[in-house]
Coordinates of C-alpha atoms in Angstrom, one line a residue:
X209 CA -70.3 -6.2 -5.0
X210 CA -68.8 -4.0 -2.7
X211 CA -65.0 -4.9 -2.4
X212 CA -63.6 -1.9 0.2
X213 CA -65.8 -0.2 2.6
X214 CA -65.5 3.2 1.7
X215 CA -64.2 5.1 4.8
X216 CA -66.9 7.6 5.2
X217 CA -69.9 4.7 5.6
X218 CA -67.8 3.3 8.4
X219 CA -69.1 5.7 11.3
X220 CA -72.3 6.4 9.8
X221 CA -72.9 2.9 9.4
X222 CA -72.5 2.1 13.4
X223 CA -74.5 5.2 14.4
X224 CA -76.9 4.2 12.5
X225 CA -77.1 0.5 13.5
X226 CA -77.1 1.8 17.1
X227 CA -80.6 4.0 15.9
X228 CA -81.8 0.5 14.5
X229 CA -81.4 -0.5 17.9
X230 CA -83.0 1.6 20.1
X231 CA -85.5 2.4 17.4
X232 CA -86.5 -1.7 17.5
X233 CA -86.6 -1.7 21.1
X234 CA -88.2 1.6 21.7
X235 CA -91.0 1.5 19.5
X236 CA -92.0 -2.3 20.5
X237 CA -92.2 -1.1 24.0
X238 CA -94.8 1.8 22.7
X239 CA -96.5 -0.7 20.4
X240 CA -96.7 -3.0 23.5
X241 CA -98.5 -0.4 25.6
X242 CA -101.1 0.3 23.3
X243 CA -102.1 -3.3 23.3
X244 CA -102.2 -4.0 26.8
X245 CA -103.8 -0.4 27.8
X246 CA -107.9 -0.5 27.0
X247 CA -107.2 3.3 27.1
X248 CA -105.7 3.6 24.2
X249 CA -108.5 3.1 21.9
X250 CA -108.8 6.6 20.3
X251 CA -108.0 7.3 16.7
X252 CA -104.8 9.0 18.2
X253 CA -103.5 6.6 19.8
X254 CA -104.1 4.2 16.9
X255 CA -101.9 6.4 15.1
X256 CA -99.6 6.7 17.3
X257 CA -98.6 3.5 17.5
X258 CA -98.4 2.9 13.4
X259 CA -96.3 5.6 13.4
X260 CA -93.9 4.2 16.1
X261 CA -94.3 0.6 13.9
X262 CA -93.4 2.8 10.7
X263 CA -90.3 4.4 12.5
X264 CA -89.3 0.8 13.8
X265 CA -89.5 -0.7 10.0
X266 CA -87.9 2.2 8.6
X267 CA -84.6 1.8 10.8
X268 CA -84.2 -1.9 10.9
X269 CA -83.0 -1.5 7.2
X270 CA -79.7 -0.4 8.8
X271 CA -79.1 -4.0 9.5
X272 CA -78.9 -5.1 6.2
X273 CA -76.5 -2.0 5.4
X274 CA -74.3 -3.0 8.3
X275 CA -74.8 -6.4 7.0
X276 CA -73.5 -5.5 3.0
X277 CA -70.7 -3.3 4.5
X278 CA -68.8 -5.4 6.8
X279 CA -69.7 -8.5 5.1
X280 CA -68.6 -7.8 1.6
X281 CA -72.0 -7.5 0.2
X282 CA -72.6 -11.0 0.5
X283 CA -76.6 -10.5 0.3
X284 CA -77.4 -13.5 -1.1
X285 CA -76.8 -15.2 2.5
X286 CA -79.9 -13.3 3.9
X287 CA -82.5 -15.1 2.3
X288 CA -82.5 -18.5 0.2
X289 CA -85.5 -16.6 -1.5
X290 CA -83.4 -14.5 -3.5
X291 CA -81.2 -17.5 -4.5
X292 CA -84.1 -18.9 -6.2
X293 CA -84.7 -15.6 -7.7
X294 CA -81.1 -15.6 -9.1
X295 CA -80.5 -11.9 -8.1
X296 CA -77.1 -10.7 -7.8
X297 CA -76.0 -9.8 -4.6
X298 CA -75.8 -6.4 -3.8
X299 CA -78.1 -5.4 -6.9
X300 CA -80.7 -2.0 -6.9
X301 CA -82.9 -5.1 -7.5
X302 CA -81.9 -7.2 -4.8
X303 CA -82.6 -3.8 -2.7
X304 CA -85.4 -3.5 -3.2
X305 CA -86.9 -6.5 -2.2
X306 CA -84.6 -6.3 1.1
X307 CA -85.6 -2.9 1.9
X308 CA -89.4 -2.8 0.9
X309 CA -90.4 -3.1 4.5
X310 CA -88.1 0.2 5.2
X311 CA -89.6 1.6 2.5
X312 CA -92.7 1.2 3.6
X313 CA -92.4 3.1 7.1
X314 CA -90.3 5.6 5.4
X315 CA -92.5 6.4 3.1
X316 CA -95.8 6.3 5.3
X317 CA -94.1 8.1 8.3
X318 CA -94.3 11.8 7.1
X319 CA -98.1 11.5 6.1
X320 CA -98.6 9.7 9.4
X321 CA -97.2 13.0 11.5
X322 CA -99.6 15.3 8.7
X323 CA -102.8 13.2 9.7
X324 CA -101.9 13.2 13.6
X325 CA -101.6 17.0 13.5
X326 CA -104.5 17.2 11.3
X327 CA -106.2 15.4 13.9
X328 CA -104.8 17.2 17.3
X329 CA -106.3 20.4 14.9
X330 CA -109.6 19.2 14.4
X331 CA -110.1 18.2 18.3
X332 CA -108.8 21.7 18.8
X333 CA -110.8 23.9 16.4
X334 CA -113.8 22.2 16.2
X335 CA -114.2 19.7 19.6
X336 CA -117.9 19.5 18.5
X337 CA -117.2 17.5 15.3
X338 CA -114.3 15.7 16.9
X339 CA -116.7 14.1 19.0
X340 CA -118.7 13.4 16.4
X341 CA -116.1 12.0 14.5
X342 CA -114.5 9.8 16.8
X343 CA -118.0 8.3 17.6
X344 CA -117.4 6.2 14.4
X345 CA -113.7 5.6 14.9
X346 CA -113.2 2.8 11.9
X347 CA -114.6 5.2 9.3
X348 CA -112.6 8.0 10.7
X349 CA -109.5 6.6 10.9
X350 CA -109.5 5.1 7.4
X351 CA -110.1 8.2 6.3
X352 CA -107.5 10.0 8.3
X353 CA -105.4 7.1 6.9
X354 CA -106.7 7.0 3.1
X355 CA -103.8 9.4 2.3
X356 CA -100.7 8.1 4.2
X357 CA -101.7 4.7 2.3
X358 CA -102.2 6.0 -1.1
X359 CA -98.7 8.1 -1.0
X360 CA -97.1 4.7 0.2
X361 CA -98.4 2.5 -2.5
X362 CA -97.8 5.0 -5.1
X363 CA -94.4 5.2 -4.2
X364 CA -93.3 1.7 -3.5
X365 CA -95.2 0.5 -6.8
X366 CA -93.2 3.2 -8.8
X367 CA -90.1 1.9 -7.0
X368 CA -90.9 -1.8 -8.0
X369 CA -91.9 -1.2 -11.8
X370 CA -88.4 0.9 -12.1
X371 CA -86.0 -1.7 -10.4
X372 CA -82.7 -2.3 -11.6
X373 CA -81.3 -5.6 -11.7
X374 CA -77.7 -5.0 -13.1
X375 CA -77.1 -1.8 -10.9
X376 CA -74.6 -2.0 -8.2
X377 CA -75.6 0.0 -4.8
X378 CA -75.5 0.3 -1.5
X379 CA -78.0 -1.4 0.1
X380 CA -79.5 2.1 2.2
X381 CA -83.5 2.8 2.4
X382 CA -82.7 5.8 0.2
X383 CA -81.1 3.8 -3.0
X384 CA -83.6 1.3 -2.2
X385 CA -86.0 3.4 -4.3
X386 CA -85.0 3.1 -7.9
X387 CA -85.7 5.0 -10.6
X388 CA -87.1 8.6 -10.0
X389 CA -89.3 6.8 -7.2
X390 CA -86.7 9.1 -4.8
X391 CA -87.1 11.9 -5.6
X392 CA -90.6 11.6 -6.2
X393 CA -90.4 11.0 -2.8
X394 CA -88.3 13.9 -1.7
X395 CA -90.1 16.5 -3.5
X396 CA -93.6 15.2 -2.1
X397 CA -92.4 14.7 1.5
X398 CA -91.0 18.7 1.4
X399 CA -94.5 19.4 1.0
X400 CA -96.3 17.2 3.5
X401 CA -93.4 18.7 6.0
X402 CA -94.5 22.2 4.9
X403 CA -98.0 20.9 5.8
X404 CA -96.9 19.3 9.0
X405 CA -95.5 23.2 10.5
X406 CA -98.3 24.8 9.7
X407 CA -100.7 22.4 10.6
X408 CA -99.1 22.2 14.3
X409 CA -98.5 25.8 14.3
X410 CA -102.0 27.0 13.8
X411 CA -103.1 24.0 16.5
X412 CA -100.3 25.9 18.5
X413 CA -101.8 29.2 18.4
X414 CA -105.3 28.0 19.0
X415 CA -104.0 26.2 22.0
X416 CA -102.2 29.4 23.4
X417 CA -105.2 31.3 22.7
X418 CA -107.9 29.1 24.3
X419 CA -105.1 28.7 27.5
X420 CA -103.7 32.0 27.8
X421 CA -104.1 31.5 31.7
X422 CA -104.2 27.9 32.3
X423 CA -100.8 26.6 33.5
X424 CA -102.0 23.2 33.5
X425 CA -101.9 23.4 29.4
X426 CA -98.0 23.9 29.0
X427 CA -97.5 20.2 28.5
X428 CA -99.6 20.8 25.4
X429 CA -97.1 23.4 24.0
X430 CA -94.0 21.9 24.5
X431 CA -95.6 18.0 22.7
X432 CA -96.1 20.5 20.2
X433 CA -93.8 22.2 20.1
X434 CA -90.8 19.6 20.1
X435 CA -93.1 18.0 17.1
X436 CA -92.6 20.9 15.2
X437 CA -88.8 20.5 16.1
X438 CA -88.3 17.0 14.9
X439 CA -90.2 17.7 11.6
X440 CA -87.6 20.6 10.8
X441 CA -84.7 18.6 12.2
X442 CA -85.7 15.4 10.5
X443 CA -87.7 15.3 7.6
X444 CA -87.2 18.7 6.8
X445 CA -83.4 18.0 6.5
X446 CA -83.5 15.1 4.7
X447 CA -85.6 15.9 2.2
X448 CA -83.7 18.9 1.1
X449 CA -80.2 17.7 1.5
X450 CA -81.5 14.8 -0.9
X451 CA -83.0 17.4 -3.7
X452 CA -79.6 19.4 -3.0
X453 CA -77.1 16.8 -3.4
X454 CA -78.9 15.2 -6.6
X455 CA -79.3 18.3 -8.5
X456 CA -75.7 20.3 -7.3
X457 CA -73.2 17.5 -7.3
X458 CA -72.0 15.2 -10.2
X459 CA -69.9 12.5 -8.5
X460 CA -72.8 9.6 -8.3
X461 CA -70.6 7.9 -5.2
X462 CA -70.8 11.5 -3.5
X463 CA -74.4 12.3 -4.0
X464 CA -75.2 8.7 -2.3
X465 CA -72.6 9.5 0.8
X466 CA -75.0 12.8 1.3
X467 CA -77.8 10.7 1.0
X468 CA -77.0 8.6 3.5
X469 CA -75.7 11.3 6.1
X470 CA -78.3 13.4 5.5
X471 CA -80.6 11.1 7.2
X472 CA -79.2 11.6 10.7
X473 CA -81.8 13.9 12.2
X474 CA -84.8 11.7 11.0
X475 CA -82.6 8.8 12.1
X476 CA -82.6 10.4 16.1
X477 CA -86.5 11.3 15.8
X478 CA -87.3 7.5 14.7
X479 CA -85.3 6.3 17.8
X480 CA -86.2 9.0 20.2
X481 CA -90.2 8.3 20.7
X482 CA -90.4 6.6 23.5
X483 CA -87.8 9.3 25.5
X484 CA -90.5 12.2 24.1
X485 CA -93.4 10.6 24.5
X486 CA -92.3 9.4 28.6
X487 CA -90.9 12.8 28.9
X488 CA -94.4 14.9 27.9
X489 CA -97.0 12.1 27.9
X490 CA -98.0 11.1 31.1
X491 CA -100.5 8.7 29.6
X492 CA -97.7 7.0 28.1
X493 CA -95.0 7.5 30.9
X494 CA -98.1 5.4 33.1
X495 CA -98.2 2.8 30.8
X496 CA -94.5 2.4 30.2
X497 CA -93.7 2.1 33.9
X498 CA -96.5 -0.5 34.5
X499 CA -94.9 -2.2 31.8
X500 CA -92.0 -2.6 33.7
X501 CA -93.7 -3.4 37.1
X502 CA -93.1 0.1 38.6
X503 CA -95.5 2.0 40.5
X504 CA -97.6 4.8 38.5
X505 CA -97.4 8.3 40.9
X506 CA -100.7 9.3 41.5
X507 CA -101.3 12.6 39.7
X508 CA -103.2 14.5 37.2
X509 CA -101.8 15.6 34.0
X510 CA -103.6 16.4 30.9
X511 CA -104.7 13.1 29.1
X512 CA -103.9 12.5 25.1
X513 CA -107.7 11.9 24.8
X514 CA -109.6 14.7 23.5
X515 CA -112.6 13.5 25.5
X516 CA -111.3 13.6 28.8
X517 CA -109.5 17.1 27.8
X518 CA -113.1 18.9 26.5
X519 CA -114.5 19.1 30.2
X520 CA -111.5 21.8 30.2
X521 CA -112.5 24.0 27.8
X522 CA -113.4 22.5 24.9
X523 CA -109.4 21.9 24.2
X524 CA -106.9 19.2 23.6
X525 CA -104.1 18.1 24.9
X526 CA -100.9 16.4 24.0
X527 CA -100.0 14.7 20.4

C-alpha cells in the first residue's frame, strides 16, 4: 500500500486526470458522430473511431491512479469483485485486472495509426485497388485490423500469465503490464512508430507529387503532416524514454517516475482528437457542430472519403 504520495506523482497525477477528462469527453463526442452520420461508413472512418475509443480507454486508467494516490491505495473499494478474489490492494495483480481495459487501447492504439496510414497509402498509390477493396468493406477491414488485434492479444495475454500478486506498484497503465509484457511492448511499438513515419511520409510525397498545383490539397498535407507530429511527439517518446530509463537507471522507484512522465506527449495526442480532427477535417468539424445544434457553413473542402476525392485526380484526402 502506498502510505505517502511521493511528491513528484502529485502534478503529474492532476495533468493527467485532466487528459482523462477531456480524452473521455472528446473521443465520445467523435464516437458519437460516427454513429449518427450515414457518411461515415468507410473503412476509415471505422477506424477512426476505434482509435478515438482506444485513446478514450487508454486514459480513463488515470482515474484509478488518481484514485490509489490520494486515497491511500485503498483499491479494494473499487470493485467488490476483487474482494471476492482476495487480492491485495494495490497489488501488480490487482493492476492488472483494473487496468486491462487501458491496456487494451494502449496497446491497440499504435497499430491502429500504422493501418490508418497504411490505408490513406493504399487510396493514394493505388486508387484502383482501393476501390476495389473497399467494395467488400467487412473483409477489408478485418484484415486491415487482423494485426492491431493480434499485437493486443499477444501482449495482454503475456501480461496476464506473468502477473504478480505480492508486488507492490503503482497502479499506472505502464506497471499494469507485468512481467517483460512492457517492454515487449516498448520495443515492438518503436517499430510500428518507425512504420507509422515512413508510411505517412511516402503518402506525403505521393500527395505533393500528384498536387504540385492544386491548392485545394493543402488540408491533405498538414492532416498529415501534424499525424506524423504526434507519432514522434507521442509514441515515439514514450517508447524510448521507457527502453532508456529501464536499461540506464537502477533505482526501481526512479525508472517508474520516468515511466510515468514520459507518457505526456501520448497523453496530449489521446486527448487532442477531436481539436485536430475539427481543426483539418471538415467532414468531422460538420458533424460535430450538428451535434451541437449549430449550423454547418455551406462550403467545399476535401472529404475523408477516398471516393468522393478520386473524381480529383485519382487522390486522397485527409486521415
Amino acid at each position: 500500500m502506498i502510505s505517502a504520495i511521493p511528491p513528484p506523482l502529485i502534478p503529474i497525477a492532476l495533468f493527467y486526470f485532466l487528459c482523462a477528462i477531456v480524452s473521455l469527453i472528446g473521443n465520445m463526442i467523435m464516437i458519437i458522430c460516427f454513429f449518427r452520420e450515414r457518411k461515415f461508413n468507410s473503412p476509415c472512418h471505422y477506424m477512426i473511431t476505434l482509435a478515438c475509443a482506444a485513446d478514450m480507454l487508454h486514459l480513463c486508467g488515470h482515474f484509478v491512479f488518481n484514485f490509489q494516490l490520494f486515497y491511500d491505495g485503498r483499491l479494494k473499494q473499487l470493485w467488490t469483485f476483487f474482494i471476492i478474489l482476495r487480492l491485495g490492494p494495490g497489488s501488480q495483480e490487482l493492476c492488472f485486472w483494473l487496468l486491462l481495459p487501458s491496456c487494451i487501447g494502449l496497446a491497440i492504439s499504435g497499430p491502429l495509426l500504422l493501418s490508418m496510414g497504411i490505408d490513406r497509402f493504399l487510396a493514394c498509390q493505388c486508387p484502383m485497388v482501393y476501390r476495389q477493396l473497399c467494395s467488400r468493406p467487412a473483409m477489408y477491414l478485418l484484415l486491415q485490423l487482423f494485426f492491431p488485434i493480434i499485437h493486443t492479444v499477444y501482449l495482454n495475454v503475456s501480461s496476464f500469465v506473468q502477473r504478480d500478486p505480492k508486488t507492490m506498484v503503482i497502479c499506472q497503465v505502464p506497471l499494469a503490464m507485468s512481467g517483460d509484457s512492457f517492454e515487449k511492448f516498448n520495443q515492438g511499438g518503436l517499430i510500428i512508430n518507425i512504420g507509422v513515419v515512413i508510411v505517412y511520409f511516402v503518402t506525403f510525397l505521393k500527395l505533393r507529387r500528384l498536387a504540385g498545383s492544386a491548392t485545394h490539397l493543402k488540408v491533405v498535407f498538414r492532416s498529415i503532416l501534424y499525424t506524423v507530429i504526434f507519432v514522434i511527439l507521442g509514441w515515439s517518446t514514450v517508447t524510448m524514454m521507457n527502453i532508456a530509463s529501464i536499461h540506464l537507471v537502477e533505482d526501481i522507484d526512479t525508472v517508474h517516475i520516468l515511466m510515468i512522465y514520459a507518457g505526456i506527449g501520448l497523453n496530449m495526442a489521446c486527448a487532442s482528437n477531436i481539436f485536430v480532427f475539427y481543426a483539418i477535417n471538415s467532414e468531422y468539424r460538420a458533424a460535430i457542430r450538428k451535434l451541437f445544434g449549430k449550423s454547418v457553413p455551406i462550403k467545399i473542402h476535401p472529404s475523408t472519403s477516398m471516393f468522393a476525392s478520386t473524381a480529383r485526380g485519382n487522390t486522397v484526402t485527409k486521415f
